[in-house]
Each structure stands twice: as C-alpha cells, then as structure tokens.
XYZ file of C-alpha atoms in Angstrom:
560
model
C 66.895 6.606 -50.810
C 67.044 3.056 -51.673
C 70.155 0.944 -49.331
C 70.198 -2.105 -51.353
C 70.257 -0.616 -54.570
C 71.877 -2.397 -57.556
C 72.629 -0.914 -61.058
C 73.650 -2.967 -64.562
C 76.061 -0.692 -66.473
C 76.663 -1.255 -70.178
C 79.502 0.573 -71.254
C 79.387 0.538 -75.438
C 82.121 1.704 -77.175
C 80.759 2.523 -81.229
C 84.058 2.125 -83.944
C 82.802 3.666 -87.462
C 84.761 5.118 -90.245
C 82.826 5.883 -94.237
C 83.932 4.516 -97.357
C 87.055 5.547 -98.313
C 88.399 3.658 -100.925
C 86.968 3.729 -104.439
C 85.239 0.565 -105.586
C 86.213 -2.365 -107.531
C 89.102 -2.678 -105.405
C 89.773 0.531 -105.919
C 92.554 2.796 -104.158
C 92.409 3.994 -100.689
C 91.797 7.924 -100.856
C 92.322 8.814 -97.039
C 94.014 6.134 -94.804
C 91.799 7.141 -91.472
C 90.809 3.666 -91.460
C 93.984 1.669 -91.216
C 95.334 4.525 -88.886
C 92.768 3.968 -86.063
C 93.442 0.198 -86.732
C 96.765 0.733 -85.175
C 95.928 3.188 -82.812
C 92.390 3.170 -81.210
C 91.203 -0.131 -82.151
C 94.054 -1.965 -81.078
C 94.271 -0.057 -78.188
C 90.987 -0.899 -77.182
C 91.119 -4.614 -77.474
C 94.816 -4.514 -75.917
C 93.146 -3.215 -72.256
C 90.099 -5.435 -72.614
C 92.675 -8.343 -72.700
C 94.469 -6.883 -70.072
C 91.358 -6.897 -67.876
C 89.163 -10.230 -67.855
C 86.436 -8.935 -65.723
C 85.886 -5.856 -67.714
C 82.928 -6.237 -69.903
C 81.548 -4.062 -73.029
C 80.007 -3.697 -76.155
C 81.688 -3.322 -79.259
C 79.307 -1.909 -81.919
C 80.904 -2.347 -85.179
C 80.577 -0.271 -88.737
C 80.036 -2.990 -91.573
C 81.587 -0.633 -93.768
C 84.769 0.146 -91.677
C 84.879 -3.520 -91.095
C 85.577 -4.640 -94.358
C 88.239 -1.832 -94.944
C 90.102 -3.165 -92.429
C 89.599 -6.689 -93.938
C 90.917 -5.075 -97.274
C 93.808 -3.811 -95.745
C 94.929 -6.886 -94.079
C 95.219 -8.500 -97.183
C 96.738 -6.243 -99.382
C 99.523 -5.324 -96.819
C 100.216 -9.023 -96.703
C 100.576 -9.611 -101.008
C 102.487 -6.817 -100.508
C 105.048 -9.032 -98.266
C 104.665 -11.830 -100.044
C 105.471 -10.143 -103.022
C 101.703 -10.861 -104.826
C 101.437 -7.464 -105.237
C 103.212 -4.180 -105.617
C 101.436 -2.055 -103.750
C 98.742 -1.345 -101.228
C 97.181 1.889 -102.750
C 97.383 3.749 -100.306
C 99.458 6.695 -100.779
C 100.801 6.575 -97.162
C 101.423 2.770 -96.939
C 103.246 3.030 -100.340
C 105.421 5.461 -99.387
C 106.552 3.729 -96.444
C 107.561 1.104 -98.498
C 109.076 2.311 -101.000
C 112.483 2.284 -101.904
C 112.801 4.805 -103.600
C 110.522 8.094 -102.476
C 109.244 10.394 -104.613
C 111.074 13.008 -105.953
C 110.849 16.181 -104.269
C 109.690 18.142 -107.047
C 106.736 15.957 -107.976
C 102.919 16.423 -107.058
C 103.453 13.530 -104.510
C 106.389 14.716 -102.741
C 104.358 17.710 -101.680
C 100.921 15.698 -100.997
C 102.696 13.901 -98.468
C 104.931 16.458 -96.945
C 101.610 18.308 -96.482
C 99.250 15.470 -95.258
C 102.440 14.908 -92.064
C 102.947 18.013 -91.409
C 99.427 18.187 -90.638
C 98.980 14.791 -89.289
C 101.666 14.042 -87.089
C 100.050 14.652 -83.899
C 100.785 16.800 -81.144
C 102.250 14.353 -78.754
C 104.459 13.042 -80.426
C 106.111 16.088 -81.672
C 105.803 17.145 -77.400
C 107.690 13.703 -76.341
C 110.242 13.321 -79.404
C 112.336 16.518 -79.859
C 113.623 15.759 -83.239
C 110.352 15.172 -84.904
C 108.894 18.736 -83.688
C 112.415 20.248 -85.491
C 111.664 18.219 -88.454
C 108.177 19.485 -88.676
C 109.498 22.958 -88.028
C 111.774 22.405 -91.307
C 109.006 20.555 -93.574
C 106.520 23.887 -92.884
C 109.027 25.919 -94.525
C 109.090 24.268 -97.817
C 105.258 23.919 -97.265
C 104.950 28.104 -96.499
C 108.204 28.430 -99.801
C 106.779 26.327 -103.260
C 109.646 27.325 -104.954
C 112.054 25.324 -101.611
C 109.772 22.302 -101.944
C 112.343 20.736 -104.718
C 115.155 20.499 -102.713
C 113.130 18.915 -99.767
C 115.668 16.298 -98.415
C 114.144 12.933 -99.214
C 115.644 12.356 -95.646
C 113.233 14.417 -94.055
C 110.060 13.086 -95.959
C 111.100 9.406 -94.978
C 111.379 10.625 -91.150
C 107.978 12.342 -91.484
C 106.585 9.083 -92.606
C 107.936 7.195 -89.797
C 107.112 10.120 -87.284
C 103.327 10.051 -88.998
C 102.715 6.772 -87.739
C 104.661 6.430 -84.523
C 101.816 9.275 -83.608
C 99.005 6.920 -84.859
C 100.366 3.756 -82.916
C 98.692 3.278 -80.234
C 99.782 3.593 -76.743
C 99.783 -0.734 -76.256
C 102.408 -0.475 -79.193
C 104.743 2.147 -77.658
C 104.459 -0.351 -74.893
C 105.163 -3.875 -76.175
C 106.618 -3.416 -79.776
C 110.339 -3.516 -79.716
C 110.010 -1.959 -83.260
C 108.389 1.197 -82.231
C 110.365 1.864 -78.940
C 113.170 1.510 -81.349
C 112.451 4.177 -83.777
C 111.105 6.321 -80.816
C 114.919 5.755 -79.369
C 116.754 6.842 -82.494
C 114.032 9.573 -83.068
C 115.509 10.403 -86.576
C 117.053 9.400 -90.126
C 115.678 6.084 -90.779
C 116.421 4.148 -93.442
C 114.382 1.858 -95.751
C 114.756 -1.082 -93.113
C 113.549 0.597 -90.425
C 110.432 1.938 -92.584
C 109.701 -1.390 -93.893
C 109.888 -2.924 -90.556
C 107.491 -0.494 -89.274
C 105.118 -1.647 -92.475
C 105.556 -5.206 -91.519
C 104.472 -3.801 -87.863
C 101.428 -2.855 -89.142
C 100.676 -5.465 -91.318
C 100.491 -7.820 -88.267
C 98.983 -5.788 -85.964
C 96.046 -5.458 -88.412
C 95.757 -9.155 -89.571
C 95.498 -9.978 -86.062
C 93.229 -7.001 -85.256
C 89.663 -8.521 -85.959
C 90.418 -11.765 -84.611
C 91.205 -10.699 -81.537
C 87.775 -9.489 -81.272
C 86.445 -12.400 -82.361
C 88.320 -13.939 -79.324
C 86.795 -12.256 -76.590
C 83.202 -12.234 -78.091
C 83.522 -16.086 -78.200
C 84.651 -16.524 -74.533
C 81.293 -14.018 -73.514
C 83.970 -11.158 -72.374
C 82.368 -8.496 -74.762
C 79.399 -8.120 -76.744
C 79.526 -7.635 -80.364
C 76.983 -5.049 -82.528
C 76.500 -3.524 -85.639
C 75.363 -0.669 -87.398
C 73.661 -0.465 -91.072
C 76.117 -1.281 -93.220
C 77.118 1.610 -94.643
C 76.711 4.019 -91.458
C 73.040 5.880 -92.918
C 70.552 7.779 -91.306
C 67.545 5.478 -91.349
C 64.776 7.741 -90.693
C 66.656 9.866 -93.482
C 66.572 6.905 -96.116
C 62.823 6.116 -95.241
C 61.720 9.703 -95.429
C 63.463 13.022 -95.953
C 60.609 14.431 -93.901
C 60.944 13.070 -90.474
C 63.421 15.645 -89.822
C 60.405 18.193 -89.315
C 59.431 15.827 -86.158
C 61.887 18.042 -84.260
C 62.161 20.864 -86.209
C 59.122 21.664 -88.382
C 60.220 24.368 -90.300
C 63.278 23.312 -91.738
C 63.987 23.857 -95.214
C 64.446 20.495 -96.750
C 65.527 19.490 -100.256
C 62.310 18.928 -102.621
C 63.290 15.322 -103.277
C 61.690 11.838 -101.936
C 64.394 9.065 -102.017
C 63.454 6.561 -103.724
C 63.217 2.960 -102.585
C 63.755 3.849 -98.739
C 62.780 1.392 -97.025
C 63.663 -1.421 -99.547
C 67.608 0.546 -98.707
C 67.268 -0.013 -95.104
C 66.347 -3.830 -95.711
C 69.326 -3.676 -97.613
C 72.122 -2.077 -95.668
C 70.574 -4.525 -92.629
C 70.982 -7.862 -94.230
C 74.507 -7.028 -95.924
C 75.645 -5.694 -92.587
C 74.631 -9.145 -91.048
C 76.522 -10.785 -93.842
C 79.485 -8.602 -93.482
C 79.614 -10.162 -89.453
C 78.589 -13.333 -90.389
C 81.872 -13.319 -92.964
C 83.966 -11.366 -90.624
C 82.772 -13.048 -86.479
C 80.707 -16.068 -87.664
C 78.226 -14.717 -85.466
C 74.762 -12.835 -85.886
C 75.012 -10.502 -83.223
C 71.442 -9.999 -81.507
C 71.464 -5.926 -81.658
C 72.215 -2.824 -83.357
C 73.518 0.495 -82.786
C 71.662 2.488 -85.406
C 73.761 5.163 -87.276
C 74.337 8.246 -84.595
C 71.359 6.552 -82.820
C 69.168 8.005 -84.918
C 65.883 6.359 -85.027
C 61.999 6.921 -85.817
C 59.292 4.638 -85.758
C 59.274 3.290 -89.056
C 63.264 2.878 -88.261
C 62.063 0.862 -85.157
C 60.012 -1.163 -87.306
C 62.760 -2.130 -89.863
C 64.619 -3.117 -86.969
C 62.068 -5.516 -85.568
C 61.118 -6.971 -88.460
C 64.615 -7.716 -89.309
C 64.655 -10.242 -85.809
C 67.197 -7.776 -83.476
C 66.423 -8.633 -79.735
C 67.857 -5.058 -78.803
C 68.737 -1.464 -80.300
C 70.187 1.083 -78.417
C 69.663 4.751 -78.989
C 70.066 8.253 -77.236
C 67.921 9.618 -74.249
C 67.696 12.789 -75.837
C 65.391 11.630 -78.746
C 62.711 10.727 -75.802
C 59.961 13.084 -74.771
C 61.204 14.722 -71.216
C 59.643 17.764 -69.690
C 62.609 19.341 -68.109
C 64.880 16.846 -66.502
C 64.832 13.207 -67.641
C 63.150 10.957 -65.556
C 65.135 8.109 -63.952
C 63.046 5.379 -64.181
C 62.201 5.580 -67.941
C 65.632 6.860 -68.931
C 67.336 3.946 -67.287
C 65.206 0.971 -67.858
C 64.390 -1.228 -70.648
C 62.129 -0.577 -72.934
C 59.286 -2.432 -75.407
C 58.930 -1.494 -79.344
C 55.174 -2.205 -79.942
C 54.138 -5.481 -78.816
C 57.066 -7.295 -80.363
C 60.245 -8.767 -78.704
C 62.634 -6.164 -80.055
C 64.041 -4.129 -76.365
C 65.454 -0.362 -76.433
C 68.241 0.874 -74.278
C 68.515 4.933 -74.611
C 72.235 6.231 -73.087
C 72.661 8.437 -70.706
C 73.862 11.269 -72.667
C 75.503 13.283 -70.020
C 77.240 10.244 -68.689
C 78.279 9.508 -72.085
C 79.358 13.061 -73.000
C 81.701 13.101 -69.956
C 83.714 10.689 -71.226
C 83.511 11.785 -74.800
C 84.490 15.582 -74.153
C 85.182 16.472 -70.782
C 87.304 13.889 -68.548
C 89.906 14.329 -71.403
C 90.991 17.631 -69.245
C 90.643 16.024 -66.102
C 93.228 14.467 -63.728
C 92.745 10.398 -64.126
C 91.817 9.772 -60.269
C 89.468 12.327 -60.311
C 87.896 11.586 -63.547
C 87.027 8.064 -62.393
C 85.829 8.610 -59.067
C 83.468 11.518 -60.079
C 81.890 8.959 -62.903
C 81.509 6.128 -60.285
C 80.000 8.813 -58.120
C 77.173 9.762 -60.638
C 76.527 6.239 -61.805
C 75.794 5.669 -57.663
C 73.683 8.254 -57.555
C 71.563 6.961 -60.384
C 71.731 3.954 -59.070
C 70.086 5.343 -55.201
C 67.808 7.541 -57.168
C 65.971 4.858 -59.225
C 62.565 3.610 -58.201
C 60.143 1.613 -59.482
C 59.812 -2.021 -60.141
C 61.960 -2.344 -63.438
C 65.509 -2.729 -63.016
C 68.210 -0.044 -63.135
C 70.135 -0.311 -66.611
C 72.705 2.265 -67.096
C 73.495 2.814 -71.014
C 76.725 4.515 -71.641
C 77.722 4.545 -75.358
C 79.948 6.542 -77.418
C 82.701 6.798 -80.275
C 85.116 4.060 -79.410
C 87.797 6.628 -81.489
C 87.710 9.865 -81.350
C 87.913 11.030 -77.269
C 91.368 9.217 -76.763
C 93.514 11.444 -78.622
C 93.202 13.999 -76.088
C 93.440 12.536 -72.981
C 96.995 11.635 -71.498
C 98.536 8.570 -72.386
C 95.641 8.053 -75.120
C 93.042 7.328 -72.570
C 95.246 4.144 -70.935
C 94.986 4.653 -67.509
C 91.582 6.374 -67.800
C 90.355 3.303 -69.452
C 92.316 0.502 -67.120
C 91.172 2.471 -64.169
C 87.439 2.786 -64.985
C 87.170 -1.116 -65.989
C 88.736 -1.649 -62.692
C 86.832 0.546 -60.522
C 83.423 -0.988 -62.294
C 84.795 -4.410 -61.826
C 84.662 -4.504 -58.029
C 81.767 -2.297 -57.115
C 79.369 -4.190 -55.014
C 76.492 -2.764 -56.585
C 77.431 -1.368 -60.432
C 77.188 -4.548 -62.266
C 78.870 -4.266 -65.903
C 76.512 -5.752 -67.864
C 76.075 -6.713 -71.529
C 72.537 -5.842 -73.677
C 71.982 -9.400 -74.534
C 72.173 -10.622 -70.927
C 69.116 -7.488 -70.081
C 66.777 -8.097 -73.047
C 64.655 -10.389 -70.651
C 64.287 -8.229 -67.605
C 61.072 -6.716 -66.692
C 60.693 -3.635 -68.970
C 59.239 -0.248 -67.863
C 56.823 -0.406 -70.861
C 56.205 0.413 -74.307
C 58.383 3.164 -75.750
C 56.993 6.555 -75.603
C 55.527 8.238 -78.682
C 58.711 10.673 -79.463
C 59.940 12.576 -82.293
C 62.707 10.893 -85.235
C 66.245 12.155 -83.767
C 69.608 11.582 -82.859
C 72.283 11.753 -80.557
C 72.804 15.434 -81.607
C 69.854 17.655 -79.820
C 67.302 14.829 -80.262
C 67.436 15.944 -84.158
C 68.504 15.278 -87.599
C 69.636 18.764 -89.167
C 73.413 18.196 -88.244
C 72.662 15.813 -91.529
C 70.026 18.100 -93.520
C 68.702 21.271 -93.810
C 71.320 23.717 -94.354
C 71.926 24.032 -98.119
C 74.715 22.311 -98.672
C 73.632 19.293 -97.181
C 70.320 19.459 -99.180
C 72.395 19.443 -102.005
C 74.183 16.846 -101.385
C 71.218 15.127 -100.540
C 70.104 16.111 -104.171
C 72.858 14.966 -105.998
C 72.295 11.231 -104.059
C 68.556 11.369 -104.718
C 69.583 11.788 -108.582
C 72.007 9.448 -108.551
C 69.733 6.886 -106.317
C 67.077 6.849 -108.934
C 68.891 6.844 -111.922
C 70.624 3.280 -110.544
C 68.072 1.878 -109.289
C 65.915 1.128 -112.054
C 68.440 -0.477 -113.718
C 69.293 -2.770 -110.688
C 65.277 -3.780 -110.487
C 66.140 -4.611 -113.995
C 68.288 -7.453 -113.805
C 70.467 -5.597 -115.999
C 73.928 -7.084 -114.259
C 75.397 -10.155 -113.368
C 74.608 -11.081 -109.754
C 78.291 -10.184 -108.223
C 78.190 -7.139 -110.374
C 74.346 -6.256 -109.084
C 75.884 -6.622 -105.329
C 78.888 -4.148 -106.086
C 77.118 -1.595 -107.253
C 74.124 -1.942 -104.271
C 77.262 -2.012 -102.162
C 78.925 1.592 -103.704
C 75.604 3.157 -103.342
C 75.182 1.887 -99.809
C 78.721 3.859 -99.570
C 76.887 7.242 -100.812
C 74.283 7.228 -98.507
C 76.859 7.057 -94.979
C 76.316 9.339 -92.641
C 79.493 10.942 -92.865
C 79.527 13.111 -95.824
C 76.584 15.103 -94.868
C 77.745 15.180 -91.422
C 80.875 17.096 -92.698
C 78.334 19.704 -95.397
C 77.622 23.152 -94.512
C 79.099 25.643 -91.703
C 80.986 24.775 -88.449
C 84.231 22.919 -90.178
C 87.185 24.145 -91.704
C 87.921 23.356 -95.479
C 90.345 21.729 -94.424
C 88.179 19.213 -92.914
C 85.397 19.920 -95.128
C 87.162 19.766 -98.551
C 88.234 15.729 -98.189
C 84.696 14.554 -97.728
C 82.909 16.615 -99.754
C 84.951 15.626 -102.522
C 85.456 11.707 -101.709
C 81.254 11.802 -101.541
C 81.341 13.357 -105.272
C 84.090 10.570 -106.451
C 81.819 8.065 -104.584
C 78.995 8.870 -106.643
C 81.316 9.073 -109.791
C 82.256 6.051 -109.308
C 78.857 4.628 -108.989
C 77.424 6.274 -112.394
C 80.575 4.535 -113.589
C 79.596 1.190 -112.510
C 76.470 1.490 -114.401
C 77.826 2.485 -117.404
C 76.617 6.074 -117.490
C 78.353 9.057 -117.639
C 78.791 11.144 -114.288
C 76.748 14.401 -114.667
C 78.657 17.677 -114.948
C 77.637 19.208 -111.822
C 79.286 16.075 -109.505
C 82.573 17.671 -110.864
C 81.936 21.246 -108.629
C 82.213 21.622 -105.266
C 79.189 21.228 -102.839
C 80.326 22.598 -99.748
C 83.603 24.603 -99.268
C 83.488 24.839 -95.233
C 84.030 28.202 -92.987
C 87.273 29.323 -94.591
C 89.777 27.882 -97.013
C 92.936 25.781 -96.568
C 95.572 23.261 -97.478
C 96.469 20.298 -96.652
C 94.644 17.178 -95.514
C 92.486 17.356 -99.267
C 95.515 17.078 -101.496
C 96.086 13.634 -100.615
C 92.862 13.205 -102.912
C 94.277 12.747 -106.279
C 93.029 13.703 -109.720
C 89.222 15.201 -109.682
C 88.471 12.732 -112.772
C-alpha cells in the first residue's frame, strides 16, 4: 500500500429540470423549476460562497436554465407593473389580491397541489401549518365543504407552500422568511407579496451568482444537451439492445438523429454563451448515458471532457481501480472521459441522508482514502463523484447544510484528497483509450428505465410521429428564421429525458399523471406551431402509473 499517495476529487453536482412551460411564452404548467430556484439552487451556491476553498462542478440543464431566465423576468414586469401576471398558477396566487373563490376549479387546484406539497418539515417545525393542513384535507376528502374553504386558510397554505421550498440559506439570512416562520399563520396580502418580491430577487440574482464564482476559477461550469435527451436514444432506438438484447422496442427509427444531437449541442452552447458568456469545455451527457456514436458527437463538437458513469464500463466482477479512477482517451482525439464512482456517488444521493452528519463525512473521507492507497499504476488517481445537485437534500436534516459545509471542509484540508476541477485533469497522463463497452447509463449500465416497457415505446411512438411530420417542413424553409428556431426548440422539449423516465410501472399516478400529460401538451403544442392539427390519439392517456390519485396533476389545466 502506497504511503505517498495523492488523489484529485471532483465532486459534480448535475441541476436539471424538463420543459415545463408551454411555448411561445407560454404558461408555466408545474412550477418545479422556480421552486428548486429558491430552495436547492440557491442553497447550493449560498455554501459554495460560504467556503472559498471548496471547489466543484456545476453541470447545468440548458433547458432548466432558460426557465429560470424566464422567470426572472416575468416576476420582475410583474413588480414593475409591465405585466399582470407571471403564469404560473402558484406565483399568481401569491400575488393576488383577491384569491380565488372557494367554489371555483382553482380554489381546489391549489388547495390540492399544498396540501400535497408543503413538505414534511415544515409542517414538523411550524405547528400551525401541520393544523392548517389537517383542516385543508378535510375539504379535500368533503367536495361538497370545499366552498366554504376560508380564503384565510388557502392564503396561509400559499405562504406555508413556499416557506417549505426556501431553502435553508433563506430561513437563515432573510428577515422576510424568519418573519412569517415567527407569526406562523394568517397572513395578509403584504406579507404574501413580500414573500413574492423575496423570490423575485433571490432568482434574478440566482444565475449570476454562478457566473461569479465560475469567473474567479472557484467552480467549474458544464452542460448537458439542451433539452436533457438520451443521445444514444436520438441516434438509434436500437442501442438499447447493447445491454439488453431482447428488449421489446417500438418499431420506429427516429428520424434525423444525429442531425438532433448536433442540434440540442450547439443551442445548449448558445443557451451558456447567452446565460455565463462562457463556452464551458465539457459536458455531462443526459443521465450519463452515452454510446460510441454519442462519444463521437461529442468530439466532433470540440468538448475537452465528458463525464459519464462507471457502470456503463465493461468490469468482470468488481471494478478495477486503476481504469475506474483515471482518465480516459475517446479514439485518438483530444476529447478525455471521467466515469463516477457510482457507489461513492450513490452514498450521497440515497444513503447518508439517514445518517448522523459526523459520521456521514468521516466514513466518505474514509473510502475516498482507501481508493486513494489502493490505486496503482502510472496514471493519476481521479476520483469522479457526480450526482443530482436537487433531489438528495430534501431528506437529510437541515436540507443537507451541515452535511454539505462539513464535507467541503473536510476535503479542503486533507493532505492528500485534492478537490479538483475536470478542466484542470484533461492533460494528465491517461490510462488509455476507452474500453469497447455497451450504450448505457447511470441506471444498471442500461437504457430501459427510458424504453422498452410499453408505455414508454409509446410514447416514443407518438414523438417519432410527431418528429417526422415536423421535420420535413423545417428542411423546407417553410418558416421565418425565429419561427424555424422555436419550433426546433419545442421539439428539443419533446425529446427530454424526463417524460419517458416517468412512463410505465414503478410511480404513482400521482407522479405519473403530470408528465405524461405535460409530454402530450408538449407535442400539442408543437403540431400547433406548424400549423397542423394535433392527432386524436395525443388527447388519451399514455401511461396511467401503478394506481390512481389526486392531486399534484390538477394543477394542469384544460386537456385542449
């Protein structure tokens, strides 16, 4: 065992959400975007601040970032008084003078979308918003209660809504929310507005502070095909067999693959351009799901790095050290691969949430050691850990604050863990050429979590349809140029990740039913653009999940 070992660490954190408002500046259907924006986004620039000599990559969603950008700027004509409204059915409400009345369709959207929201933790720390949630259920379980619902009560759940989505850096240093959080009930239109103007600044300042850090080399910035698809999906339905031969696939090629993944590339570049002023020198592909025609698309659009999962790599039992954490060559080309340690990556994602913070940390520092004393060989020891920037923090205490502060810190001062950024390794000696291995993903080294089962084939059907019947018309020259790039934009929108992701068995209609039917109003909308008429069969469900529910997917609006 090596005594004078040293390790690089890059710890990547990935931020994503899909398309969720309707084009043509269209309305916001679900407001997961904005939410995170307050909560885990400003979170996580808040402790990178905090902490100078902690240093990470940021791997950016094109298509999340210009929600946010959308957002920002309609909250703010909103206070300027340019504009009514935000459309957004949650923003709106805060806002609004007057609330809807109880009896309508709205009233009842939104008393069902908080009482399902709200999150646990707040309703654990503020005792009157777990009896006000006690009270909205029962005109939620009664219809016939629902239109005497005090409009009291639906203003409070608004409030209580996103005092649970703030993040834990706001419950710290906003005077506005540690005043609502102090009078814990009946608050009036000031107090809501206030809260709106809250969140108008945080997320007008939100991307720039990004932008801050990347300039002064404290974080790396990266990027994702624009719209979040599965390359080696878009560039051939059949690389899913790689890993599992016989799956049942949908008898379909989609058309104009590769010419999509040039696409959702070079308007992802644009987007950061627009957004960073920067071309950032790697990419995260979509749930790190590549192939080697992916790989090539890559290259040949000039990225000095991508970083993908271990699993997708060919091990015989364990996974070797030395090629697992090293650096990597795609063909004979300058483009350099960096596969995560999944387990590494997984601990943090799913299972430190139920640890005890000390604990947590030390047992982490403790494996990346013993990486770090078990590698051999002449290329350097490079330690990928890279996961959903979002979704873990939720669950741990304090939203992952002191796990996060106390992890930077512990990296920061190891003699031998050096946190490390992927531009800074792409010119290390490299273990070699990248090993012949099958298309895959994060997710088992495979693709079916986003094909295969029948309702995802379908919905791949429905895109294929919709995919060639626009695209001829776009080769055309049929539109105006700005009209040509919305409508390549709203079909980059169909082909995210995210709606298949959510098709099939495993999820709750509840969680089902709002994707599934945004991805059919996505593609409704896209016919629309065109000029053609939506076919019938976009108006019927594709996949209804395990069981059925109510709640999240009435926030959805009219079918039409």
């Amino acid at each position: 065992m090596a005594s004078d070992w040293q390790a690089s660490v890059v710890l990547g954190w990935h931020l994503h959400q899909p398309g969720y408002n309707l084009p043509e500046d269209g309305p916001f259907v679900l407001p997961w975007s904005y939410l995170h924006g307050i909560g885990g986004y400003c979170d996580l620039i808040h402790r990178l601040e905090e902490d100078q000599h902690a240093r990470v990559v940021i791997n950016f969603s094109p298509v999340l970032l210009e929600q946010l950008l959308t957002y920002s700027r309609r909250l703010q004509a909103v206070l300027t008084g340019s504009a009514e409204r935000v459309d957004d059915r949650l923003l709106d409400a805060l806002y609004a003078e007057i609330l809807p009345d109880p009896a309508t369709t709205d009233a009842a959207e939104l008393l069902a979308f908080c009482a399902q929201q709200i999150p646990d933790w707040l309703t654990r720390t503020l005792p009157a918003a777990a009896t006000g949630l006690a009270l909205a259920r029962t005109f939620l379980e009664d219809p016939a209660r629902r239109p005497y619902l005090p409009p009291s009560l639906l203003a409070d759940l608004l409030v209580w809504l996103h005092l649970g989505w703030c993040g834990e850096s706001l419950h710290r240093d906003s005077d506005v929310v540690r005043s609502l959080m102090a009078q814990g009930r009946q608050f009036d239109l000031r107090q809501r507005r206030a809260l709106f103007r809250l969140i108008a600044d945080v997320l007008d300042g939100l991307l720039p502070r990004y932008r801050r850090l990347a300039e002064r080399g404290q974080i790396e910035l990266s990027l994702n095909p624009w719209g979040h698809p599965i390359l080696p999906l878009l560039l051939d339905l059949d690389s899913a067999r790689e890993s599992i031969p016989d799956i049942t696939l949908p008898e379909a090629a989609y058309p104009d693959g590769e010419a999509r993944v040039v696409w959702h590339l070079n308007a992802a570049l644009d987007t950061f351009r627009t957004v960073f002023d920067t071309r950032p020198s790697g990419v995260w592909p979509s749930e790190a799901a590549i192939s080697q025609p992916a790989l090539d698309c890559l290259a040949k659009a000039g990225f000095a790095w991508f970083a993908s999962s271990a699993r997708v790599l060919p091990h015989e039992g364990a996974p070797d050290l030395v090629t697992t954490h090293g650096v990597f060559r795609h063909a004979d080309g300058e483009l350099r691969g960096f596969f995560r340690d999944d387990g590494l990556s997984d601990l943090i994602g799913f299972i430190y949430q139920g640890w005890e913070t000390e604990p947590a940390v030390a047992h982490f520092i403790e494996q990346l050691e013993a990486i770090g004393q078990g590698h051999q060989g002449p290329a350097p020891c490079v330690i990928t850990v890279f996961l959903d920037g979002e979704n873990p923090w939720p669950s741990y205490p304090d939203r992952g604050w002191h796990f996060t502060r106390m992890l930077y810190r512990a990296l920061a001062v190891h003699p031998r863990l050096q946190l490390s950024l992927f531009r800074e390794l792409v010119s290390v000696p490299v273990v070699g050429a990248i090993p012949d291995f099958r298309a895959g993903s994060w997710v088992g080294g495979r693709l079916d979590t986003w094909i295969g089962h029948p309702d995802k084939n379908r919905a791949w059907m429905l895109l294929t349809e919709a995919a060639g019947q626009v695209r001829p018309l776009l080769e055309a020259g049929q539109f105006p140029p700005d009209k040509a790039r919305a409508i390549e934009k709203q079909l980059a929108v169909c082909e995210g990740s995210d709606w298949f992701w959510w098709m099939g068995e495993g999820h709750d209609a509840v969680a089902v039913t709002p994707f599934e039917r945004l991805f059919r109003q996505q593609l409704q909308a896209l016919y629309r653009m065109v000029g053609l008429a939506p076919p019938s069969h976009l108006f019927q469900a594709v996949s209804l999940g395990s069981r059925s529910g109510a709640g999240v997917h009435t926030m959805l609006g009219d079918e039409e």
